[in-house]
Tab-separated table of C-alpha atoms in Angstrom:
chain	number	residue	atom	x	y	z
H	138	MET	CA	51.608	-26.291	-13.737
H	139	SER	CA	55.192	-27.134	-14.988
H	140	ARG	CA	57.381	-30.202	-15.519
H	141	VAL	CA	60.663	-29.366	-13.784
H	142	MET	CA	63.917	-31.282	-13.770
H	143	LEU	CA	66.490	-30.524	-11.237
H	144	ALA	CA	70.026	-31.664	-11.748
H	145	CYS	CA	72.532	-32.534	-9.019
H	146	HIS	CA	75.989	-34.563	-8.907
H	147	GLN	CA	74.752	-36.938	-6.191
H	148	PHE	CA	71.486	-37.315	-4.308
H	149	PHE	CA	69.618	-38.929	-1.552
H	150	PRO	CA	69.339	-41.503	-0.080
H	151	ARG	CA	73.120	-42.155	-0.042
H	152	PHE	CA	74.227	-38.508	-0.288
H	153	TYR	CA	72.594	-35.844	1.870
H	154	THR	CA	74.682	-32.862	2.647
H	155	GLY	CA	74.201	-29.184	1.750
H	156	THR	CA	73.692	-29.176	-1.943
H	157	GLU	CA	71.507	-32.380	-1.832
H	158	ILE	CA	69.255	-30.917	0.928
H	159	LEU	CA	69.059	-27.731	-1.111
H	160	THR	CA	67.690	-29.613	-4.192
H	161	LEU	CA	65.358	-31.849	-2.316
H	162	GLU	CA	63.725	-29.022	-0.556
H	163	ILE	CA	63.412	-26.933	-3.640
H	164	ALA	CA	61.774	-29.984	-5.371
H	165	GLU	CA	59.351	-30.347	-2.484
H	166	GLU	CA	58.237	-26.540	-2.500
H	167	LEU	CA	57.947	-26.841	-6.349
H	168	ARG	CA	55.693	-29.907	-5.779
H	169	ARG	CA	53.689	-28.302	-3.028
H	170	ARG	CA	52.640	-25.856	-5.665
H	171	GLY	CA	51.528	-28.216	-8.122
H	172	ASN	CA	54.739	-28.665	-10.385
H	173	ASP	CA	55.890	-32.194	-11.456
H	174	VAL	CA	59.390	-32.539	-10.354
H	175	ALA	CA	62.138	-35.261	-11.351
H	176	ILE	CA	65.801	-35.370	-10.333
H	177	ILE	CA	68.585	-36.576	-12.410
H	178	THR	CA	72.240	-37.332	-11.291
H	179	VAL	CA	75.314	-39.277	-12.206
H	180	GLU	CA	76.428	-41.093	-8.965
H	181	PRO	CA	79.781	-42.091	-7.910
H	182	ILE	CA	80.673	-45.726	-7.562
H	183	LEU	CA	81.685	-46.286	-3.977
H	184	PRO	CA	83.960	-49.183	-2.729
H	185	GLY	CA	82.018	-52.254	-2.301
H	186	ASP	CA	79.577	-51.186	-5.114
H	187	SER	CA	79.397	-53.368	-8.114
H	188	VAL	CA	80.969	-51.604	-11.173
H	189	PRO	CA	78.789	-51.536	-14.243
H	190	ASN	CA	80.162	-52.879	-17.606
H	191	GLU	CA	78.367	-49.977	-19.510
H	192	ILE	CA	76.596	-46.768	-18.675
H	193	THR	CA	73.588	-47.774	-16.631
H	194	ILE	CA	70.219	-45.718	-15.939
H	195	GLU	CA	68.463	-46.591	-12.798
H	196	THR	CA	65.065	-45.089	-11.844
H	197	MET	CA	63.732	-45.134	-8.326
H	198	LYS	CA	61.587	-42.845	-6.292
H	199	TYR	CA	62.716	-40.866	-3.215
H	200	ASN	CA	59.969	-39.063	-1.203
H	201	GLU	CA	57.769	-39.905	-4.273
H	202	PHE	CA	59.989	-38.046	-6.706
H	203	PRO	CA	61.093	-39.744	-10.008
H	204	ILE	CA	64.890	-40.051	-9.608
H	205	TYR	CA	66.907	-41.014	-12.731
H	206	LYS	CA	70.374	-42.117	-11.516
H	207	LEU	CA	73.322	-42.820	-13.975
H	208	TYR	CA	76.129	-45.020	-13.123
H	209	ILE	CA	79.344	-45.251	-15.517
H	210	PRO	CA	82.084	-47.635	-15.536
H	211	ASN	CA	85.338	-45.960	-14.068
H	212	PRO	CA	87.742	-45.300	-17.200
H	213	HIS	CA	90.816	-47.386	-16.652
H	214	ASP	CA	92.847	-44.885	-18.971
H	215	GLN	CA	93.749	-41.767	-17.038
H	216	ILE	CA	93.743	-39.595	-19.815
H	217	GLU	CA	90.161	-40.844	-20.832
H	218	ARG	CA	89.024	-40.130	-17.320
H	219	LEU	CA	90.418	-36.558	-17.307
H	220	VAL	CA	88.834	-35.842	-20.693
H	221	ARG	CA	85.508	-37.066	-19.581
H	222	GLU	CA	85.671	-35.186	-16.379
H	223	SER	CA	84.562	-32.017	-17.706
H	224	ASP	CA	82.661	-32.998	-20.975
H	225	ASP	CA	81.480	-36.729	-20.995
H	226	VAL	CA	80.059	-37.117	-24.535
H	227	LYS	CA	79.462	-40.708	-23.937
H	228	LEU	CA	76.551	-39.898	-21.607
H	229	GLN	CA	74.841	-37.695	-24.208
H	230	SER	CA	72.485	-40.351	-25.518
H	231	SER	CA	71.449	-41.313	-22.056
H	232	PHE	CA	70.647	-37.684	-21.313
H	233	ARG	CA	68.634	-37.591	-24.460
H	234	THR	CA	66.686	-40.636	-23.556
H	235	ILE	CA	65.666	-39.402	-20.095
H	236	LEU	CA	64.768	-35.852	-21.302
H	237	GLU	CA	62.644	-37.377	-23.873
H	238	GLU	CA	60.999	-39.586	-21.299
H	239	TRP	CA	60.295	-36.880	-18.638
H	240	LYS	CA	59.835	-33.768	-21.171
H	241	PRO	CA	60.587	-30.869	-18.671
H	242	ASP	CA	59.694	-27.303	-19.348
H	243	VAL	CA	62.719	-26.101	-17.536
H	244	VAL	CA	66.006	-27.818	-16.179
H	245	HIS	CA	67.814	-26.398	-13.344
H	246	SER	CA	71.330	-27.779	-11.880
H	247	PHE	CA	72.697	-27.342	-8.617
H	248	HIS	CA	75.961	-29.149	-9.503
H	249	LEU	CA	77.283	-30.496	-12.916
H	250	MET	CA	80.007	-32.586	-11.287
H	251	ARG	CA	79.823	-35.910	-13.484
H	252	LEU	CA	76.857	-34.771	-15.550
H	253	THR	CA	79.410	-32.428	-17.171
H	254	ALA	CA	79.035	-29.762	-19.932
H	255	SER	CA	77.505	-32.648	-22.071
H	256	PHE	CA	74.127	-32.459	-20.075
H	257	ALA	CA	73.859	-28.755	-20.636
H	258	LYS	CA	74.678	-29.303	-24.439
H	259	ILE	CA	71.997	-32.000	-24.618
H	260	VAL	CA	69.220	-29.977	-22.751
H	261	LYS	CA	69.822	-26.792	-24.886
H	262	GLU	CA	69.912	-29.143	-28.205
H	263	MET	CA	66.460	-30.065	-27.219
H	264	LEU	CA	65.430	-26.315	-26.725
H	265	ILE	CA	64.773	-26.738	-23.119
H	266	PRO	CA	65.567	-23.553	-20.822
H	267	PHE	CA	68.579	-24.394	-18.618
H	268	TYR	CA	69.736	-22.542	-15.563
H	269	ILE	CA	72.219	-23.469	-13.010
H	270	THR	CA	72.759	-22.192	-9.289
H	271	ILE	CA	76.582	-22.128	-8.741
H	272	THR	CA	77.097	-23.961	-5.104
H	273	ASP	CA	80.954	-24.336	-5.121
H	274	PHE	CA	84.049	-23.868	-7.408
H	275	TRP	CA	83.864	-27.180	-9.559
H	276	LEU	CA	83.533	-25.411	-12.728
H	277	LEU	CA	86.811	-23.639	-11.961
H	278	CYS	CA	88.736	-26.043	-10.119
H	279	PRO	CA	88.768	-29.904	-10.552
H	280	THR	CA	89.002	-30.350	-6.837
H	281	TYR	CA	86.036	-27.742	-6.227
H	282	GLN	CA	87.793	-25.816	-3.358
H	283	LEU	CA	90.326	-23.383	-4.954
H	284	ILE	CA	92.867	-24.987	-2.477
H	285	ARG	CA	96.362	-25.890	-3.958
H	286	TYR	CA	97.993	-29.252	-3.000
H	287	ASP	CA	100.024	-27.499	-0.360
H	288	ASP	CA	96.830	-25.882	1.287
H	289	THR	CA	97.365	-22.290	-0.036
H	290	LEU	CA	94.491	-20.492	-1.582
H	291	CYS	CA	94.170	-20.568	-5.379
H	292	SER	CA	92.614	-17.590	-7.512
H	293	GLY	CA	91.794	-19.774	-10.441
H	294	PRO	CA	92.848	-22.318	-12.791
H	295	SER	CA	95.983	-22.634	-14.906
H	296	GLY	CA	97.234	-25.450	-16.988
H	297	ASN	CA	100.414	-26.027	-14.891
H	298	GLY	CA	98.931	-25.360	-11.511
H	299	CYS	CA	95.694	-27.636	-11.901
H	300	PHE	CA	98.438	-30.229	-13.188
H	301	ALA	CA	100.501	-29.925	-9.829
H	302	CYS	CA	97.383	-30.323	-7.686
H	303	LEU	CA	96.295	-33.166	-9.896
H	304	SER	CA	99.689	-35.008	-9.554
H	305	ASP	CA	99.545	-34.695	-5.766
H	306	ALA	CA	95.886	-36.252	-5.726
H	307	TYR	CA	97.228	-39.195	-7.807
H	308	SER	CA	100.137	-39.834	-5.599
H	309	LYS	CA	98.366	-39.789	-2.237
H	310	GLY	CA	98.363	-43.045	-0.465
H	311	MET	CA	101.514	-44.170	-2.361
H	312	PRO	CA	104.066	-45.831	0.097
H	313	ARG	CA	106.802	-44.347	-2.064
H	314	VAL	CA	105.978	-41.452	-4.175
H	315	PRO	CA	107.767	-41.727	-7.652
H	316	ILE	CA	110.162	-38.983	-8.807
H	317	LYS	CA	107.835	-38.047	-11.622
H	318	PHE	CA	105.018	-37.106	-9.342
H	319	LYS	CA	107.382	-34.986	-7.167
H	320	LEU	CA	108.488	-33.289	-10.123
H	321	ALA	CA	105.148	-32.437	-11.322
H	322	LYS	CA	104.147	-30.908	-8.072
H	323	LYS	CA	107.192	-28.847	-7.641
H	324	LEU	CA	108.067	-28.123	-11.169
H	325	PRO	CA	104.931	-28.573	-13.290
H	326	TRP	CA	105.942	-26.402	-16.252
H	327	LEU	CA	108.974	-28.660	-16.652
H	328	ALA	CA	107.368	-31.966	-16.058
H	329	THR	CA	104.820	-31.039	-18.847
H	330	MET	CA	107.545	-30.257	-21.343
H	331	VAL	CA	109.654	-33.454	-20.780
H	332	ASN	CA	106.888	-35.974	-20.227
H	333	LYS	CA	104.131	-36.691	-23.064
H	334	THR	CA	101.572	-37.843	-20.786
H	335	ALA	CA	102.074	-34.938	-18.439
H	336	GLY	CA	101.924	-32.647	-21.389
H	337	GLU	CA	98.562	-34.217	-22.586
H	338	CYS	CA	97.232	-33.678	-18.866
H	339	LYS	CA	98.168	-30.000	-18.926
H	340	SER	CA	96.357	-29.629	-22.373
H	341	ILE	CA	93.316	-31.379	-21.029
H	342	LEU	CA	93.241	-29.138	-17.930
H	343	THR	CA	93.634	-25.974	-19.924
H	344	ASN	CA	91.019	-27.130	-22.373
H	345	ARG	CA	88.724	-27.870	-19.113
H	346	THR	CA	88.489	-23.943	-18.593
H	347	VAL	CA	87.685	-23.319	-22.261
H	348	ILE	CA	84.781	-25.833	-22.210
H	349	HIS	CA	83.254	-24.333	-18.959
H	350	LYS	CA	83.549	-20.728	-20.268
H	351	LYS	CA	81.466	-21.848	-23.302
H	352	LEU	CA	79.107	-23.364	-20.885
H	353	PHE	CA	78.256	-20.010	-19.448
H	354	ASP	CA	77.673	-18.703	-22.699
H	355	LEU	CA	75.134	-21.607	-23.525
H	356	ILE	CA	72.915	-21.495	-20.400
H	357	ASP	CA	69.879	-19.219	-19.985
H	358	GLY	CA	70.994	-17.952	-16.677
H	359	VAL	CA	73.203	-18.151	-13.327
H	360	ILE	CA	72.217	-17.883	-9.895
H	361	TRP	CA	75.092	-16.842	-7.305
H	362	SER	CA	74.468	-16.880	-3.575
H	363	ASN	CA	76.798	-14.011	-2.950
H	364	LYS	CA	78.768	-11.459	-4.914
H	365	PHE	CA	82.014	-12.683	-3.935
H	366	ILE	CA	81.595	-16.068	-5.562
H	367	GLN	CA	80.226	-14.246	-8.651
H	368	GLN	CA	83.526	-11.989	-8.679
H	369	ILE	CA	85.860	-15.005	-8.552
H	370	PHE	CA	84.050	-16.474	-11.674
H	371	HIS	CA	84.103	-13.125	-13.474
H	372	ASP	CA	87.708	-12.819	-12.505
H	373	ASN	CA	88.396	-15.971	-14.311
H	374	GLY	CA	86.235	-15.105	-17.595
H	375	MET	CA	83.115	-17.078	-16.621
H	376	ARG	CA	80.216	-14.990	-16.779
H	377	ASN	CA	76.624	-14.934	-18.318
H	378	ASP	CA	74.399	-12.131	-19.735
H	379	ASN	CA	71.597	-13.363	-17.371
H	380	GLU	CA	72.745	-13.335	-13.799
H	381	PHE	CA	71.138	-13.140	-10.225
H	382	ILE	CA	72.305	-12.821	-6.744
H	383	LEU	CA	70.019	-15.130	-4.720
H	384	PRO	CA	71.147	-15.936	-1.067
H	385	PHE	CA	70.586	-19.545	-0.191
H	386	PRO	CA	67.518	-20.216	2.083
H	387	ILE	CA	67.509	-21.872	5.611
H	388	PRO	CA	66.781	-25.487	5.201
H	389	GLU	CA	63.188	-26.416	5.635
H	390	ARG	CA	64.074	-29.146	7.945
H	391	ALA	CA	65.837	-26.482	10.105
H	392	LYS	CA	62.629	-24.435	10.561
H	393	GLY	CA	62.229	-25.550	14.070
H	394	LEU	CA	65.491	-23.176	14.596
H	395	ILE	CA	63.358	-20.070	13.959
H	396	GLY	CA	62.198	-18.757	17.405
H	397	LEU	CA	64.385	-21.235	19.186
H	398	PRO	CA	64.823	-19.801	22.695
H	399	LEU	CA	68.118	-18.228	23.363
H	400	ALA	CA	70.751	-20.228	25.121
H	401	LYS	CA	70.866	-19.189	28.683
H	402	SER	CA	73.673	-16.705	29.684
H	403	GLU	CA	75.172	-18.958	32.252
H	404	GLU	CA	78.710	-18.847	33.399
H	405	VAL	CA	79.936	-21.097	30.529
H	406	LEU	CA	80.131	-19.645	26.973
H	407	LYS	CA	79.249	-22.852	24.873
H	408	VAL	CA	80.894	-22.706	21.496
H	409	ALA	CA	80.105	-25.253	18.640
H	410	PHE	CA	81.926	-26.098	15.279
H	411	ILE	CA	79.373	-27.986	13.017
H	412	GLY	CA	80.687	-29.468	9.897
H	413	THR	CA	82.756	-32.018	8.031
H	414	LEU	CA	86.029	-32.830	10.140
H	415	ARG	CA	88.374	-31.692	7.304
H	416	LYS	CA	91.269	-29.674	7.480
H	417	SER	CA	90.003	-27.103	5.009
H	418	LYS	CA	87.016	-26.688	7.136
H	419	GLY	CA	89.436	-25.472	10.118
H	420	PRO	CA	88.282	-27.474	13.295
H	421	GLN	CA	91.911	-27.638	14.142
H	422	VAL	CA	91.936	-23.807	14.238
H	423	LEU	CA	89.140	-23.737	16.824
H	424	ILE	CA	90.922	-26.442	18.940
H	425	GLU	CA	94.147	-24.310	18.868
H	426	ALA	CA	92.430	-21.416	19.759
H	427	SER	CA	91.389	-22.915	23.086
H	428	LYS	CA	95.018	-23.202	23.998
H	429	HIS	CA	95.025	-19.363	24.402
H	430	PHE	CA	91.988	-19.203	26.619
H	431	PRO	CA	92.964	-17.661	30.052
H	432	ALA	CA	92.559	-20.262	32.923
H	433	ASN	CA	89.663	-18.022	34.541
H	434	VAL	CA	87.445	-17.710	31.394
H	435	LYS	CA	84.959	-20.509	31.074
H	436	ILE	CA	84.479	-21.481	27.539
H	437	GLU	CA	83.328	-25.107	26.389
H	438	LEU	CA	83.943	-26.373	22.746
H	439	HIS	CA	81.453	-28.595	21.010
H	440	ILE	CA	82.951	-30.201	18.001
H	441	TRP	CA	80.157	-31.755	15.837
H	442	GLY	CA	80.801	-33.829	12.557
H	443	ALA	CA	82.360	-36.838	11.015
H	444	ALA	CA	85.849	-37.067	9.562
H	445	GLU	CA	86.645	-38.049	6.146
H	446	LYS	CA	89.875	-39.721	7.178
H	447	GLU	CA	90.688	-41.441	10.620
H	448	GLU	CA	94.071	-40.081	10.648
H	449	TYR	CA	92.838	-36.637	10.665
H	450	TYR	CA	90.474	-37.432	13.481
H	451	ASN	CA	93.019	-38.734	15.438
H	452	GLU	CA	95.012	-35.489	14.981
H	453	LEU	CA	92.262	-33.514	16.316
H	454	VAL	CA	91.939	-35.780	19.323
H	455	GLU	CA	95.486	-35.461	19.838
H	456	LEU	CA	95.587	-31.742	19.477
H	457	ALA	CA	92.687	-31.566	22.186
H	458	ALA	CA	94.831	-33.303	24.582
H	459	ASN	CA	92.080	-34.469	26.763
H	460	ASP	CA	91.287	-31.121	27.819
H	461	ASN	CA	87.774	-31.441	29.329
H	462	ARG	CA	86.393	-28.314	27.845
H	463	ILE	CA	86.423	-29.797	24.319
H	464	GLN	CA	83.940	-32.460	23.488
H	465	PHE	CA	83.717	-34.366	20.337
H	466	ARG	CA	80.016	-34.952	19.732
H	467	GLY	CA	79.619	-37.095	16.516
H	468	THR	CA	76.940	-36.317	13.770
H	469	PHE	CA	73.298	-35.735	13.990
H	470	PRO	CA	70.280	-35.595	11.321
H	471	GLN	CA	69.084	-32.252	10.175
H	472	GLU	CA	65.838	-32.500	12.060
H	473	LYS	CA	67.973	-32.584	15.399
H	474	PHE	CA	69.587	-28.986	14.810
H	475	PRO	CA	67.285	-27.421	17.397
H	476	GLU	CA	68.504	-30.026	19.982
H	477	VAL	CA	72.259	-29.296	19.021
H	478	LEU	CA	71.811	-25.496	19.250
H	479	GLU	CA	69.824	-25.477	22.138
H	480	ASP	CA	72.370	-24.539	24.664
H	481	ILE	CA	74.948	-22.991	22.133
H	482	HIS	CA	75.762	-19.204	22.411
H	483	VAL	CA	78.259	-19.127	19.323
H	484	VAL	CA	79.034	-21.210	16.324
H	485	VAL	CA	82.532	-20.875	14.778
H	486	LEU	CA	83.256	-21.582	11.112
H	487	PRO	CA	86.936	-21.229	10.955
H	488	SER	CA	87.368	-22.327	7.089
H	489	LEU	CA	90.510	-21.981	5.267
H	490	TRP	CA	89.019	-22.121	1.974
H	491	TYR	CA	86.470	-19.743	0.026
H	492	GLU	CA	83.391	-21.522	1.082
H	493	ASN	CA	79.978	-20.443	-0.498
H	494	THR	CA	77.324	-20.117	1.927
H	495	PRO	CA	77.205	-23.173	4.183
H	496	LEU	CA	73.823	-24.080	5.321
H	497	THR	CA	75.280	-24.564	8.927
H	498	ALA	CA	75.814	-20.715	8.851
H	499	LEU	CA	72.320	-20.174	7.881
H	500	SER	CA	70.997	-22.626	10.324
H	501	ALA	CA	72.898	-20.898	13.071
H	502	GLN	CA	71.452	-17.533	12.092
H	503	ALA	CA	67.875	-18.867	11.958
H	504	ALA	CA	68.421	-19.751	15.530
H	505	LYS	CA	69.994	-16.164	16.272
H	506	ARG	CA	73.100	-17.824	17.466
H	507	ILE	CA	76.231	-15.659	16.973
H	508	LEU	CA	78.507	-16.376	13.982
H	509	VAL	CA	82.384	-16.209	14.317
H	510	VAL	CA	83.862	-16.938	10.938
H	511	SER	CA	87.011	-16.663	8.811
H	512	ASP	CA	87.343	-13.511	6.715
H	513	LEU	CA	87.136	-15.653	3.510
H	514	GLY	CA	84.595	-15.905	0.758
H	515	GLY	CA	80.805	-16.027	1.237
H	516	LEU	CA	81.079	-16.834	4.900
H	517	SER	CA	82.426	-13.239	5.710
H	518	SER	CA	79.364	-11.689	3.696
H	519	LEU	CA	76.912	-13.362	6.129
H	520	VAL	CA	78.475	-11.332	9.162
H	521	ASP	CA	78.601	-7.649	9.732
H	522	ASN	CA	81.754	-7.671	11.990
H	523	GLY	CA	81.131	-6.480	15.481
H	524	VAL	CA	77.493	-5.917	14.875
H	525	ASN	CA	75.743	-9.591	14.400
H	526	GLY	CA	78.855	-11.533	14.865
H	527	TYR	CA	82.643	-11.611	14.213
H	528	THR	CA	85.075	-12.390	11.376
H	529	PHE	CA	88.873	-13.176	12.093
H	530	LYS	CA	91.955	-13.824	9.895
H	531	ALA	CA	91.742	-17.467	8.448
H	532	GLY	CA	93.977	-19.598	10.254
H	533	ASP	CA	94.564	-17.052	12.983
H	534	SER	CA	93.875	-19.043	16.259
H	535	GLU	CA	95.131	-16.292	18.515
H	536	GLU	CA	92.514	-13.798	17.100
H	537	LEU	CA	89.881	-16.159	17.219
H	538	SER	CA	90.579	-16.954	20.841
H	539	SER	CA	90.641	-13.258	21.799
H	540	ILE	CA	87.182	-12.807	20.236
H	541	LEU	CA	85.645	-15.907	22.131
H	542	VAL	CA	87.085	-14.588	25.313
H	543	LYS	CA	85.643	-10.960	24.703
H	544	ILE	CA	82.273	-12.452	24.294
H	545	ALA	CA	82.508	-14.727	27.123
H	546	ASN	CA	83.601	-11.939	29.368
H	547	ASN	CA	80.849	-9.633	28.316
H	548	ARG	CA	77.272	-10.982	28.439
H	549	GLU	CA	75.799	-7.632	27.568
H	550	LEU	CA	77.659	-7.910	24.211
H	551	LEU	CA	76.564	-11.369	23.628
H	552	ASN	CA	72.987	-10.079	24.149
H	553	LYS	CA	73.651	-7.252	21.686
H	554	LEU	CA	75.105	-9.334	18.868
H	555	THR	CA	72.252	-11.749	19.181
H	556	GLU	CA	69.655	-8.899	19.030
H	557	ASN	CA	71.078	-7.684	15.559
H	558	ILE	CA	70.987	-11.180	13.724
H	559	GLN	CA	68.645	-11.201	10.986
H	560	VAL	CA	66.920	-14.575	10.089
H	561	PRO	CA	67.699	-15.678	6.503
H	562	ASN	CA	64.902	-16.199	3.838
H	563	GLN	CA	63.107	-19.427	3.872
H	564	VAL	CA	62.760	-21.987	1.106
H	565	GLU	CA	59.228	-20.677	-0.359
H	566	HIS	CA	60.989	-17.343	-0.868
H	567	TYR	CA	63.857	-18.803	-2.739
H	568	VAL	CA	61.398	-20.647	-5.076
H	569	ASP	CA	59.378	-17.335	-5.604
H	570	ASN	CA	62.604	-16.067	-7.043
H	571	LEU	CA	63.552	-19.116	-9.110
H	572	ILE	CA	60.103	-19.158	-10.786
H	573	ASP	CA	60.456	-15.437	-11.466
H	574	ILE	CA	63.665	-16.058	-13.150
H	575	TRP	CA	62.543	-19.026	-15.300
H	576	ASN	CA	59.547	-17.004	-16.459
């Protein structure tokens, strides 16, 4: 029996999306095998929360797991905030206190945002084995998605490029954007030359990459979910001597999807988008695709998810234009996934960014629902094009439309694609591999 500490950037009960679900379910499987498990997180201060005057450690239980939650005052100084974003040395004494109390035999992180490189440094200073699973691009990109401020894809960090995106983020919501922010976005190299603060920001962002490269040298092992995300990090100089490809498991809470009866091959092809309603997730691409459906082809779109911004949700509703083939269905708890997919034939993930391996995709495959996905990142690695699903050029609503129409018009094709879907691994298999790696 071992004492294991899992680390995550945020956690239940207030945060419950993919990375948090993965962390919780691995904790549950480890406990089932007789291990003691605790979870550490540095949670964000949300609107309406009381802001602490100093770093605060809160201990609580969730599903009988000890949870250590750190809350930190928001730095008023923008430079200080930027410095601490990648390596918050002010948290080190708190980390040391928690680790001395819990005394883990191994620490495994699923996301270091807010924990920062300082957490890894203290773990290794205390001679505790430390491993990390890469779940997104935060170690490369402060916005974690590798999407530039103008919605184009980014291949990796640079001082000027990151400064332009940061300037855009700071200026969002301003009724009138100051000229210095406009200059920073369009000509970041000039802004960082003529403005002292801008120059400091660029220097910090450049050093951020250096800090994270050193982090890869420090830790005992890195786990990737697919070769694509591994290659992007390697291309940017972040690699470790002890690396493993370990595809994410289907969520334990979605186990009811395995063996779910196939949707009836009725006249209407039922298609679902499931995920956060955010532009980078691409729901607008699917809605736009519906405008290319021939009038005699019966296809329904079911849009599941909540919008981060009401303005964007309103844009989607306006784009749908009261088309009765498009239904906005809201959200659902993970346990209801079988009910959501019961009548669905196809799940479309039209992302415009390099998604890693979303749990929605794994859940759809567990239920043997056909995936139609953008040809980007980890998504495309899940699909053998034309064999168990389809890929299409990211953002190309016409190509997406033609794929859906082809499936709708050929139920024999639908059945063939469905038969070829392989059910992903389950959590117990994932934990088998984790334990082998730790040992």
